[in-house]
Amino acid sequence: MRALSLTALLLRLGLLLAPIVCVPASATLAEDGWSPFRTNDRPPAGAARSGERPAPVAAEPVREREPHPGRGEATRWVSPRAGVVEKSELAPLMAPDASGLPFELWRGIDLAALEALLAQLELPPRSPALHGLWRRMLLSSAAPPAGAAADHFVALRLEALYRSGLLAEMETVMNGSPVQGPVVATLRARRDIGMGRREVGCKEIATLLAPGSGLPGRLRSEAQLLSGYCAAVAGDAKAAGLAADLAREDGLEAELPLAVLAAFAAGSKPRLALPARVLLLDYRFLELLGPVNVAQILGQAEPALVAVLADSGQPDAPVRVAAAERALALNVLPPEALADIYRRQPLAGARPAAGSSEPMRRALYFQAIEAARAPEQRVRFLRGLLEDAHRMGTHLQMARAVAPLLAAGPPPREFGRAAEPMIEAGLLAGQYEQARSWADRAGLRQWRALIDVADPARRTGRPPSLAAMEEMALQGRLDASTLHRLATVLDALDIDVPMGLWEAAGRTPQPSDGYLPETGVLADLAQASGRGEGGRTILLVLRTLGAGGPRGAHMLALADAIRALKRIGLENDARQLALEALIAVWPRSSG
């Protein structure tokens, strides 16, 4: 029960039709069976591990951007990718469904190439912007890639959703699929058992193991193990032991579940060590031995298990809130659901003491924001909650959870800089007009500029509000990271960069930190987006930005990702990437 990469996952499904690196066509895959238990912790070749600096990437030539017409030759800032976004004569045709993605999403990619791209990803994306794009792609009703069998493609989407912790979304895909073979049926049974729907899942497993079911041999050992679980639930120790033996004989690698079944059959309790990665099915097997200490496993839980724990109604309030916050960080719990969990905690009369549970303190802050009548109190508690979220790394998600509480009205003029957290939360929640009104009333011109950059409705020309950023740059009030990141984002969005920003950025060295993908990915991204290959472009954007998303990306990767999304018609998503990249370095008022 170790960490599972999607590479191993696809191998287990028998879905990876081509390996990541070039091998002879006659080479066979080392693993040819689907299993949620077998692991493969090796990162893709050439890729940096999460939290590490990537290997050096050969610098691609960039040319100095031409000065603005009529403004002389003074500017020397070098764009990370010189030039403006290419524009085709016709805008991309978008799908008629709710995805907002290109109509021919999988044009230019076959199933083998799609699987190879999926196998490189670390799931789920931590960036809310990238996660939303990833989710919409998996739920899109677009036709499968060329040559893909419907059942095969559905199984691939279901497995990607499962690994991302999006269990409810799996139902949408299954309901929309007219063809469902044994692979899809096995995934459905695993999901049902994982979500606690024992009766439904066990009935499906019994059908799959019946003679003539057409279950492929590589799936049979997994179905045998799940049948052992069903036997244990029914109290049949002999059948549980037999199923475990059959699964083990078939070569199944699932140490914890097999040990649990063997102990159940023998009427004893096994001595178990928790794996580094606790899976949803691990949790269900552990439940056969008695109550599970959720607090002990939460930090090691895979996204699917976190999603279930957040929705399980844990009797221990701090554990329930902690699970919900973990789910929010993984983007598997909607912000409004976290708000509801905060709201339902019994905290009346409580105070956030120094030694109190941090999750419960944040729940108290949330309830205090709702209960506060004086705007000053509301802002004070909001600040406390968002500061905690900054430390947890969930600031982007938490802002969306609290934004509905701020709709009572704009902060008074005398609040000044105290209104800043309200402006920031409204902006991150997409409440552009309200955030713009607050920024104007509070006189926070730099926030008005960021709102105008992030707002997808402001697509043409240079927003006049950028004059505030130019002024701050000329006064030396922007550090090098902010200067270059802002200039890079504006350039990628095809927004005219103010001359003062150009000049100020040109006087400081370009930052060289941040995640860069392995050599060749940026070139593939430019090619895919130039050809209008929507699905391939989205997957390459995920690889380009890495696990840290826009906030942790190298400027070159950030610029190319934004440009690529614009080329395929995803202006809104490009703006969200820009916002996430800028919000981390945006100048805030002191006090």
Tab-separated table of C-alpha atoms in Angstrom, residues 10-467:
chain	number	residue	atom	x	y	z
A	10	LEU	CA	-2.817	2.417	-16.256
A	11	LEU	CA	-0.601	-0.642	-16.331
A	12	ARG	CA	-2.908	-2.334	-13.866
A	13	LEU	CA	-5.937	-1.518	-15.950
A	14	GLY	CA	-4.173	-2.981	-18.944
A	15	LEU	CA	-4.871	0.373	-20.589
A	16	LEU	CA	-1.375	1.704	-21.251
A	17	LEU	CA	-0.909	0.805	-24.890
A	18	ALA	CA	2.492	2.448	-25.301
A	19	PRO	CA	5.257	2.972	-22.725
A	20	ILE	CA	6.485	6.443	-21.853
A	21	VAL	CA	9.920	5.950	-23.352
A	22	CYS	CA	10.722	4.433	-26.699
A	23	VAL	CA	11.101	0.638	-26.580
A	24	PRO	CA	10.929	-1.987	-29.290
A	25	ALA	CA	7.426	-2.671	-30.514
A	26	SER	CA	7.701	-6.279	-29.393
A	27	ALA	CA	8.402	-5.354	-25.756
A	28	THR	CA	5.749	-6.452	-23.284
A	29	LEU	CA	4.536	-4.617	-20.235
A	30	ALA	CA	5.882	-5.863	-16.911
A	31	GLU	CA	2.496	-5.471	-15.242
A	32	ASP	CA	-0.638	-6.416	-17.099
A	33	GLY	CA	-3.330	-6.319	-14.471
A	34	TRP	CA	-5.524	-3.684	-12.918
A	35	SER	CA	-5.011	-3.286	-9.179
A	36	PRO	CA	-5.660	-0.399	-6.818
A	37	PHE	CA	-3.025	-1.918	-4.502
A	38	ARG	CA	0.107	-2.447	-6.585
A	39	THR	CA	2.398	0.566	-6.548
A	40	ASN	CA	4.952	2.334	-8.672
A	41	ASP	CA	6.658	5.254	-6.968
A	42	ARG	CA	9.134	6.088	-9.679
A	43	PRO	CA	8.628	9.541	-11.183
A	44	PRO	CA	8.447	9.946	-14.956
A	45	ALA	CA	11.804	10.050	-16.645
A	46	GLY	CA	13.313	13.506	-16.483
A	47	ALA	CA	10.631	14.894	-14.174
A	48	ALA	CA	11.396	16.633	-10.897
A	49	ARG	CA	9.855	15.260	-7.715
A	50	SER	CA	7.375	17.449	-5.900
A	51	GLY	CA	9.178	20.122	-3.902
A	52	GLU	CA	12.490	19.666	-5.737
A	53	ARG	CA	14.163	21.887	-8.258
A	54	PRO	CA	13.942	20.385	-11.743
A	55	ALA	CA	17.023	19.271	-13.575
A	56	PRO	CA	18.626	22.053	-15.623
A	57	VAL	CA	16.819	22.641	-18.872
A	58	ALA	CA	18.620	24.010	-21.853
A	59	ALA	CA	17.721	27.650	-22.252
A	60	GLU	CA	15.586	28.362	-25.265
A	61	PRO	CA	16.561	31.435	-27.209
A	62	VAL	CA	14.444	34.480	-26.529
A	63	ARG	CA	14.756	37.736	-28.302
A	64	GLU	CA	14.489	41.132	-26.784
A	65	ARG	CA	11.022	42.481	-27.256
A	66	GLU	CA	10.663	45.430	-29.552
A	67	PRO	CA	10.105	48.801	-27.886
A	68	HIS	CA	6.675	50.351	-28.041
A	69	PRO	CA	6.257	52.405	-31.209
A	70	GLY	CA	7.305	55.988	-30.707
A	71	ARG	CA	8.772	55.411	-27.266
A	72	GLY	CA	12.427	55.235	-28.102
A	73	GLU	CA	14.841	52.395	-27.387
A	74	ALA	CA	15.053	52.585	-23.574
A	75	THR	CA	13.271	49.372	-22.594
A	76	ARG	CA	15.348	46.211	-22.192
A	77	TRP	CA	12.995	43.794	-20.406
A	78	VAL	CA	13.165	40.401	-22.119
A	79	SER	CA	9.918	38.536	-22.402
A	80	PRO	CA	10.167	34.890	-21.303
A	81	ARG	CA	8.627	34.096	-24.672
A	82	ALA	CA	8.942	37.076	-26.957
A	83	GLY	CA	6.059	38.131	-29.125
A	84	VAL	CA	2.307	38.084	-28.779
A	85	VAL	CA	-0.134	35.231	-28.868
A	86	GLU	CA	-0.887	34.084	-32.369
A	87	LYS	CA	-4.483	34.668	-33.382
A	88	SER	CA	-6.302	32.512	-35.878
A	89	GLU	CA	-8.901	34.044	-38.130
A	90	LEU	CA	-11.656	31.908	-36.640
A	91	ALA	CA	-12.239	31.418	-32.920
A	92	PRO	CA	-12.180	27.762	-31.784
A	93	LEU	CA	-15.521	25.990	-31.929
A	94	MET	CA	-16.604	25.198	-28.362
A	95	ALA	CA	-18.585	22.173	-27.185
A	96	PRO	CA	-22.338	22.600	-26.600
A	97	ASP	CA	-22.110	20.918	-23.170
A	98	ALA	CA	-21.323	22.681	-19.885
A	99	SER	CA	-17.582	21.988	-20.058
A	100	GLY	CA	-16.682	25.172	-21.943
A	101	LEU	CA	-13.996	23.187	-23.795
A	102	PRO	CA	-13.235	22.843	-27.528
A	103	PHE	CA	-15.764	20.828	-29.505
A	104	GLU	CA	-13.225	18.357	-30.900
A	105	LEU	CA	-11.460	17.956	-27.578
A	106	TRP	CA	-9.459	14.864	-28.521
A	107	ARG	CA	-8.594	15.860	-32.056
A	108	GLY	CA	-5.015	14.974	-33.022
A	109	ILE	CA	-4.433	12.408	-30.271
A	110	ASP	CA	-4.964	8.657	-30.133
A	111	LEU	CA	-5.630	6.591	-27.033
A	112	ALA	CA	-2.032	5.443	-26.615
A	113	ALA	CA	-0.772	9.037	-26.620
A	114	LEU	CA	-3.529	10.083	-24.219
A	115	GLU	CA	-2.611	7.328	-21.767
A	116	ALA	CA	1.067	8.219	-21.974
A	117	LEU	CA	0.248	11.844	-21.107
A	118	LEU	CA	-2.009	10.836	-18.224
A	119	ALA	CA	0.697	8.578	-16.833
A	120	GLN	CA	2.978	11.598	-16.328
A	121	LEU	CA	0.584	13.523	-14.081
A	122	GLU	CA	0.543	13.856	-10.314
A	123	LEU	CA	-3.079	13.744	-9.208
A	124	PRO	CA	-5.095	15.567	-8.197
A	125	PRO	CA	-3.897	19.009	-9.335
A	126	ARG	CA	-3.375	21.229	-6.277
A	127	SER	CA	-4.163	24.436	-8.168
A	128	PRO	CA	-7.918	25.199	-8.095
A	129	ALA	CA	-7.698	26.622	-11.616
A	130	LEU	CA	-5.982	23.529	-13.007
A	131	HIS	CA	-8.196	21.189	-11.016
A	132	GLY	CA	-11.324	22.808	-12.415
A	133	LEU	CA	-9.955	22.446	-15.937
A	134	TRP	CA	-8.979	18.806	-15.285
A	135	ARG	CA	-12.421	17.977	-13.890
A	136	ARG	CA	-14.240	19.569	-16.823
A	137	MET	CA	-12.057	17.662	-19.264
A	138	LEU	CA	-12.878	14.309	-17.635
A	139	LEU	CA	-16.604	15.098	-17.554
A	140	SER	CA	-16.761	16.447	-21.094
A	141	SER	CA	-19.127	14.662	-23.477
A	142	ALA	CA	-16.617	14.981	-26.321
A	143	ALA	CA	-16.159	11.999	-28.634
A	144	PRO	CA	-13.361	9.581	-27.654
A	145	PRO	CA	-9.919	9.781	-29.279
A	146	ALA	CA	-9.499	8.150	-32.657
A	147	GLY	CA	-9.635	4.367	-32.516
A	148	ALA	CA	-10.659	4.198	-28.847
A	149	ALA	CA	-13.269	1.667	-27.792
A	150	ALA	CA	-16.043	3.357	-25.826
A	151	ASP	CA	-15.699	1.040	-22.811
A	152	HIS	CA	-11.932	1.480	-22.753
A	153	PHE	CA	-12.167	5.280	-22.821
A	154	VAL	CA	-14.874	5.356	-20.136
A	155	ALA	CA	-12.732	3.145	-17.876
A	156	LEU	CA	-9.791	5.478	-18.324
A	157	ARG	CA	-11.880	8.515	-17.330
A	158	LEU	CA	-13.361	6.677	-14.351
A	159	GLU	CA	-9.950	5.664	-13.056
A	160	ALA	CA	-8.622	9.215	-13.429
A	161	LEU	CA	-11.639	10.530	-11.498
A	162	TYR	CA	-11.138	7.913	-8.783
A	163	ARG	CA	-7.451	8.788	-8.392
A	164	SER	CA	-8.458	12.450	-8.130
A	165	GLY	CA	-10.963	11.724	-5.360
A	166	LEU	CA	-13.908	12.756	-7.553
A	167	LEU	CA	-16.123	9.824	-6.653
A	168	ALA	CA	-19.442	11.595	-7.190
A	169	GLU	CA	-18.362	12.624	-10.693
A	170	MET	CA	-17.810	8.958	-11.579
A	171	GLU	CA	-21.575	8.493	-11.405
A	172	THR	CA	-22.045	11.176	-14.068
A	173	VAL	CA	-19.651	9.421	-16.449
A	174	MET	CA	-21.157	5.990	-15.873
A	175	ASN	CA	-24.702	7.249	-16.363
A	176	GLY	CA	-23.699	8.867	-19.630
A	177	SER	CA	-22.052	5.749	-21.048
A	178	PRO	CA	-24.282	3.384	-23.026
A	179	VAL	CA	-21.574	0.681	-23.205
A	180	GLN	CA	-20.206	-0.735	-19.944
A	181	GLY	CA	-18.110	-3.905	-19.992
A	182	PRO	CA	-16.419	-5.817	-17.177
A	183	VAL	CA	-13.642	-3.262	-16.640
A	184	VAL	CA	-16.174	-0.479	-16.004
A	185	ALA	CA	-18.242	-2.839	-13.875
A	186	THR	CA	-15.203	-3.644	-11.716
A	187	LEU	CA	-14.437	0.045	-11.235
A	188	ARG	CA	-18.070	0.695	-10.337
A	189	ALA	CA	-18.042	-2.113	-7.760
A	190	ARG	CA	-14.817	-0.842	-6.223
A	191	ARG	CA	-16.287	2.665	-5.966
A	192	ASP	CA	-19.511	1.417	-4.403
A	193	ILE	CA	-17.670	-0.662	-1.798
A	194	GLY	CA	-15.309	2.205	-1.099
A	195	MET	CA	-18.211	4.583	-0.526
A	196	GLY	CA	-19.853	2.150	1.898
A	197	ARG	CA	-22.474	0.820	-0.520
A	198	ARG	CA	-21.711	-2.782	0.363
A	199	GLU	CA	-24.895	-4.401	-0.875
A	200	VAL	CA	-24.715	-2.836	-4.333
A	201	GLY	CA	-20.974	-3.402	-4.738
A	202	CYS	CA	-21.039	-6.992	-3.536
A	203	LYS	CA	-23.901	-7.841	-5.862
A	204	GLU	CA	-21.833	-6.508	-8.775
A	205	ILE	CA	-18.786	-8.544	-7.696
A	206	ALA	CA	-20.839	-11.751	-7.522
A	207	THR	CA	-22.020	-11.128	-11.072
A	208	LEU	CA	-18.474	-10.502	-12.306
A	209	LEU	CA	-17.203	-13.782	-10.815
A	210	ALA	CA	-20.057	-15.826	-12.267
A	211	PRO	CA	-19.185	-18.173	-15.159
A	212	GLY	CA	-19.554	-16.516	-18.536
A	213	SER	CA	-19.270	-12.973	-17.187
A	214	GLY	CA	-16.431	-12.182	-19.567
A	215	LEU	CA	-14.202	-10.849	-16.789
A	216	PRO	CA	-10.611	-10.693	-18.110
A	217	GLY	CA	-8.083	-12.774	-16.212
A	218	ARG	CA	-6.097	-9.725	-15.153
A	219	LEU	CA	-9.140	-8.412	-13.274
A	220	ARG	CA	-10.141	-11.677	-11.681
A	221	SER	CA	-7.716	-11.487	-8.745
A	222	GLU	CA	-9.057	-8.055	-7.825
A	223	ALA	CA	-12.636	-9.286	-7.994
A	224	GLN	CA	-11.636	-12.275	-5.837
A	225	LEU	CA	-10.249	-9.964	-3.171
A	226	LEU	CA	-13.393	-7.837	-3.171
A	227	SER	CA	-15.482	-10.999	-2.950
A	228	GLY	CA	-13.448	-11.862	0.148
A	229	TYR	CA	-14.421	-8.521	1.616
A	230	CYS	CA	-18.080	-9.233	0.866
A	231	ALA	CA	-17.792	-12.654	2.501
A	232	ALA	CA	-16.245	-11.098	5.605
A	233	VAL	CA	-19.051	-8.542	5.792
A	234	ALA	CA	-21.529	-11.438	5.642
A	235	GLY	CA	-19.638	-13.231	8.436
A	236	ASP	CA	-18.499	-16.128	6.217
A	237	ALA	CA	-14.929	-16.718	7.449
A	238	LYS	CA	-14.344	-19.768	5.252
A	239	ALA	CA	-15.328	-17.966	2.029
A	240	ALA	CA	-13.255	-14.931	3.010
A	241	GLY	CA	-10.155	-17.087	3.514
A	242	LEU	CA	-10.708	-18.940	0.239
A	243	ALA	CA	-11.078	-15.694	-1.707
A	244	ALA	CA	-7.850	-14.382	-0.177
A	245	ASP	CA	-6.018	-17.573	-1.129
A	246	LEU	CA	-7.284	-17.405	-4.727
A	247	ALA	CA	-6.315	-13.749	-5.044
A	248	ARG	CA	-2.846	-14.467	-3.657
A	249	GLU	CA	-2.377	-17.427	-6.028
A	250	ASP	CA	-3.214	-15.126	-8.931
A	251	GLY	CA	-0.313	-12.881	-7.907
A	252	LEU	CA	-2.267	-10.059	-6.298
A	253	GLU	CA	-0.103	-7.646	-4.312
A	254	ALA	CA	-2.318	-6.197	-1.593
A	255	GLU	CA	-0.545	-6.800	1.692
A	256	LEU	CA	-2.921	-5.135	4.127
A	257	PRO	CA	-6.269	-6.419	2.728
A	258	LEU	CA	-4.903	-9.951	2.337
A	259	ALA	CA	-3.593	-9.920	5.910
A	260	VAL	CA	-6.965	-8.715	7.183
A	261	LEU	CA	-8.841	-11.470	5.332
A	262	ALA	CA	-6.410	-14.138	6.542
A	263	ALA	CA	-6.838	-12.974	10.126
A	264	PHE	CA	-10.614	-12.844	9.770
A	265	ALA	CA	-10.661	-16.399	8.431
A	266	ALA	CA	-8.470	-17.592	11.327
A	267	GLY	CA	-10.453	-15.685	13.944
A	268	SER	CA	-7.408	-13.702	15.046
A	269	LYS	CA	-6.193	-10.094	14.852
A	270	PRO	CA	-3.249	-9.333	12.580
A	271	ARG	CA	-0.321	-7.128	13.509
A	272	LEU	CA	-0.451	-4.447	10.846
A	273	ALA	CA	1.772	-1.481	10.041
A	274	LEU	CA	0.084	1.401	8.296
A	275	PRO	CA	1.368	1.900	4.751
A	276	ALA	CA	2.826	5.202	3.628
A	277	ARG	CA	-0.300	5.695	1.519
A	278	VAL	CA	-3.626	4.503	2.923
A	279	LEU	CA	-6.105	3.671	0.194
A	280	LEU	CA	-9.877	3.817	0.345
A	281	LEU	CA	-10.108	0.023	0.102
A	282	ASP	CA	-7.461	-0.331	2.834
A	283	TYR	CA	-9.793	1.647	5.067
A	284	ARG	CA	-12.778	-0.573	4.292
A	285	PHE	CA	-10.759	-3.713	5.055
A	286	LEU	CA	-9.462	-2.188	8.303
A	287	GLU	CA	-13.072	-1.563	9.323
A	288	LEU	CA	-13.584	-5.343	9.353
A	289	LEU	CA	-11.347	-5.433	12.437
A	290	GLY	CA	-13.223	-2.726	14.328
A	291	PRO	CA	-13.366	1.076	14.535
A	292	VAL	CA	-10.542	2.854	12.686
A	293	ASN	CA	-8.680	5.799	14.207
A	294	VAL	CA	-9.343	8.325	11.446
A	295	ALA	CA	-7.043	10.938	12.971
A	296	GLN	CA	-4.165	8.450	12.669
A	297	ILE	CA	-4.598	7.797	8.946
A	298	LEU	CA	-5.841	11.158	7.645
A	299	GLY	CA	-2.420	12.520	6.761
A	300	GLN	CA	-1.613	9.365	4.754
A	301	ALA	CA	-4.988	8.975	3.050
A	302	GLU	CA	-5.318	8.988	-0.724
A	303	PRO	CA	-7.717	11.574	-2.228
A	304	ALA	CA	-10.567	9.071	-2.632
A	305	LEU	CA	-10.362	8.152	1.056
A	306	VAL	CA	-10.140	11.807	2.107
A	307	ALA	CA	-13.299	12.536	0.106
A	308	VAL	CA	-15.167	9.715	1.859
A	309	LEU	CA	-13.929	10.708	5.324
A	310	ALA	CA	-14.972	14.318	4.768
A	311	ASP	CA	-18.485	13.165	3.929
A	312	SER	CA	-18.786	10.384	6.511
A	313	GLY	CA	-20.256	12.324	9.435
A	314	GLN	CA	-17.426	11.481	11.828
A	315	PRO	CA	-18.683	11.750	15.424
A	316	ASP	CA	-15.459	13.464	16.535
A	317	ALA	CA	-15.957	17.091	15.464
A	318	PRO	CA	-12.241	18.046	15.199
A	319	VAL	CA	-11.560	14.971	13.047
A	320	ARG	CA	-14.551	15.728	10.815
A	321	VAL	CA	-13.417	19.316	10.303
A	322	ALA	CA	-9.801	18.245	9.737
A	323	ALA	CA	-10.938	15.758	7.088
A	324	ALA	CA	-13.011	18.435	5.380
A	325	GLU	CA	-10.056	20.846	5.327
A	326	ARG	CA	-7.794	18.141	3.909
A	327	ALA	CA	-10.394	17.465	1.227
A	328	LEU	CA	-10.562	21.187	0.445
A	329	ALA	CA	-6.775	21.296	0.014
A	330	LEU	CA	-7.024	18.428	-2.498
A	331	ASN	CA	-9.915	20.146	-4.306
A	332	VAL	CA	-12.172	17.126	-3.693
A	333	LEU	CA	-14.602	19.064	-1.483
A	334	PRO	CA	-16.455	22.115	-2.823
A	335	PRO	CA	-15.814	25.269	-0.766
A	336	GLU	CA	-19.517	25.603	-0.002
A	337	ALA	CA	-19.464	22.104	1.511
A	338	LEU	CA	-16.644	23.101	3.861
A	339	ALA	CA	-18.645	26.192	4.834
A	340	ASP	CA	-21.595	23.961	5.712
A	341	ILE	CA	-19.387	21.695	7.848
A	342	TYR	CA	-17.931	24.709	9.676
A	343	ARG	CA	-21.436	26.029	10.223
A	344	ARG	CA	-22.710	22.804	11.804
A	345	GLN	CA	-20.024	22.469	14.475
A	346	PRO	CA	-21.197	22.983	18.106
A	347	LEU	CA	-19.088	25.991	18.994
A	348	ALA	CA	-21.501	28.352	20.761
A	349	GLY	CA	-19.691	30.310	23.447
A	350	ALA	CA	-16.292	28.861	22.553
A	351	ARG	CA	-13.098	30.855	22.245
A	352	PRO	CA	-10.031	29.938	20.136
A	353	ALA	CA	-7.617	29.137	22.983
A	354	ALA	CA	-3.908	28.811	22.286
A	355	GLY	CA	-3.928	25.037	22.670
A	356	SER	CA	-7.233	24.407	20.916
A	357	SER	CA	-7.641	22.347	17.758
A	358	GLU	CA	-6.677	24.410	14.740
A	359	PRO	CA	-9.540	23.035	12.602
A	360	MET	CA	-12.030	23.940	15.315
A	361	ARG	CA	-10.496	27.415	15.631
A	362	ARG	CA	-11.100	28.001	11.941
A	363	ALA	CA	-14.671	26.749	12.309
A	364	LEU	CA	-15.095	29.243	15.126
A	365	TYR	CA	-13.715	32.036	12.956
A	366	PHE	CA	-16.201	31.121	10.232
A	367	GLN	CA	-19.154	31.138	12.596
A	368	ALA	CA	-17.960	34.434	14.061
A	369	ILE	CA	-17.897	35.992	10.570
A	370	GLU	CA	-21.504	34.894	10.062
A	371	ALA	CA	-22.614	36.131	13.472
A	372	ALA	CA	-20.749	39.461	13.505
A	373	ARG	CA	-22.967	42.515	13.159
A	374	ALA	CA	-20.228	45.141	13.116
A	375	PRO	CA	-18.208	45.220	9.857
A	376	GLU	CA	-15.022	45.714	11.877
A	377	GLN	CA	-15.551	42.390	13.623
A	378	ARG	CA	-16.335	40.617	10.383
A	379	VAL	CA	-13.085	41.813	8.815
A	380	ARG	CA	-11.049	40.868	11.913
A	381	PHE	CA	-12.327	37.280	11.947
A	382	LEU	CA	-11.994	37.043	8.181
A	383	ARG	CA	-8.354	38.030	8.467
A	384	GLY	CA	-7.759	35.363	11.092
A	385	LEU	CA	-9.333	32.668	8.926
A	386	LEU	CA	-7.468	33.659	5.757
A	387	GLU	CA	-4.143	33.933	7.588
A	388	ASP	CA	-4.627	30.381	8.839
A	389	ALA	CA	-5.497	29.307	5.312
A	390	HIS	CA	-2.296	30.926	4.009
A	391	ARG	CA	-0.276	28.827	6.448
A	392	MET	CA	-2.139	25.666	5.392
A	393	GLY	CA	-1.743	26.402	1.686
A	394	THR	CA	-5.525	26.542	1.136
A	395	HIS	CA	-5.915	30.289	0.758
A	396	LEU	CA	-7.251	30.077	-2.795
A	397	GLN	CA	-9.919	27.555	-1.817
A	398	MET	CA	-10.801	29.152	1.521
A	399	ALA	CA	-11.504	32.503	-0.112
A	400	ARG	CA	-14.289	30.852	-2.105
A	401	ALA	CA	-15.734	29.347	1.070
A	402	VAL	CA	-16.031	32.707	2.844
A	403	ALA	CA	-16.916	34.897	-0.136
A	404	PRO	CA	-20.708	34.427	0.216
A	405	LEU	CA	-20.474	35.872	3.737
A	406	LEU	CA	-19.180	39.154	2.359
A	407	ALA	CA	-22.186	40.000	0.204
A	408	ALA	CA	-23.882	42.012	2.953
A	409	GLY	CA	-22.313	45.204	1.661
A	410	PRO	CA	-19.058	46.984	0.896
A	411	PRO	CA	-16.703	47.959	3.701
A	412	PRO	CA	-17.009	51.592	4.821
A	413	ARG	CA	-14.558	54.094	3.398
A	414	GLU	CA	-12.833	54.546	6.758
A	415	PHE	CA	-11.748	50.902	6.786
A	416	GLY	CA	-9.021	51.713	4.278
A	417	ARG	CA	-6.479	48.925	4.284
A	418	ALA	CA	-8.559	46.777	6.633
A	419	ALA	CA	-10.812	46.092	3.644
A	420	GLU	CA	-7.976	44.289	1.853
A	421	PRO	CA	-8.841	40.723	2.920
A	422	MET	CA	-12.437	41.250	1.779
A	423	ILE	CA	-11.252	42.491	-1.610
A	424	GLU	CA	-8.895	39.550	-1.962
A	425	ALA	CA	-11.570	36.992	-1.036
A	426	GLY	CA	-14.088	38.524	-3.432
A	427	LEU	CA	-11.548	38.523	-6.256
A	428	LEU	CA	-10.549	34.886	-5.733
A	429	ALA	CA	-14.230	33.921	-5.660
A	430	GLY	CA	-14.818	35.610	-9.024
A	431	GLN	CA	-16.929	38.441	-7.599
A	432	TYR	CA	-15.185	40.981	-9.796
A	433	GLU	CA	-17.643	43.857	-9.636
A	434	GLN	CA	-18.014	43.669	-5.874
A	435	ALA	CA	-14.252	43.405	-5.362
A	436	ARG	CA	-13.753	46.330	-7.757
A	437	SER	CA	-16.240	48.446	-5.789
A	438	TRP	CA	-14.477	47.628	-2.513
A	439	ALA	CA	-11.063	48.443	-3.963
A	440	ASP	CA	-12.306	51.807	-5.248
A	441	ARG	CA	-13.965	52.715	-1.931
A	442	ALA	CA	-10.874	51.743	0.060
A	443	GLY	CA	-8.493	53.515	-2.337
A	444	LEU	CA	-6.465	50.331	-2.946
A	445	ARG	CA	-5.441	51.009	-6.531
A	446	GLN	CA	-3.107	48.013	-6.839
A	447	TRP	CA	-6.011	45.665	-6.143
A	448	ARG	CA	-8.134	47.362	-8.799
A	449	ALA	CA	-5.327	46.620	-11.250
A	450	LEU	CA	-5.239	42.913	-10.344
A	451	ILE	CA	-9.023	42.662	-10.584
A	452	ASP	CA	-8.940	44.114	-14.091
A	453	VAL	CA	-6.204	41.678	-15.154
A	454	ALA	CA	-8.097	38.677	-13.762
A	455	ASP	CA	-11.550	39.646	-15.035
A	456	PRO	CA	-12.156	37.747	-18.318
A	457	ALA	CA	-14.640	40.435	-19.382
A	458	ARG	CA	-11.723	42.912	-19.755
A	459	ARG	CA	-10.111	41.423	-22.833
A	460	THR	CA	-8.961	44.337	-24.953
A	461	GLY	CA	-6.313	47.006	-24.604
A	462	ARG	CA	-4.492	48.005	-21.444
A	463	PRO	CA	-6.615	48.542	-18.308
A	464	PRO	CA	-6.084	52.136	-17.097
A	465	SER	CA	-5.736	50.744	-13.575
A	466	LEU	CA	-2.311	49.358	-14.501
A	467	ALA	CA	-1.027	52.914	-14.130
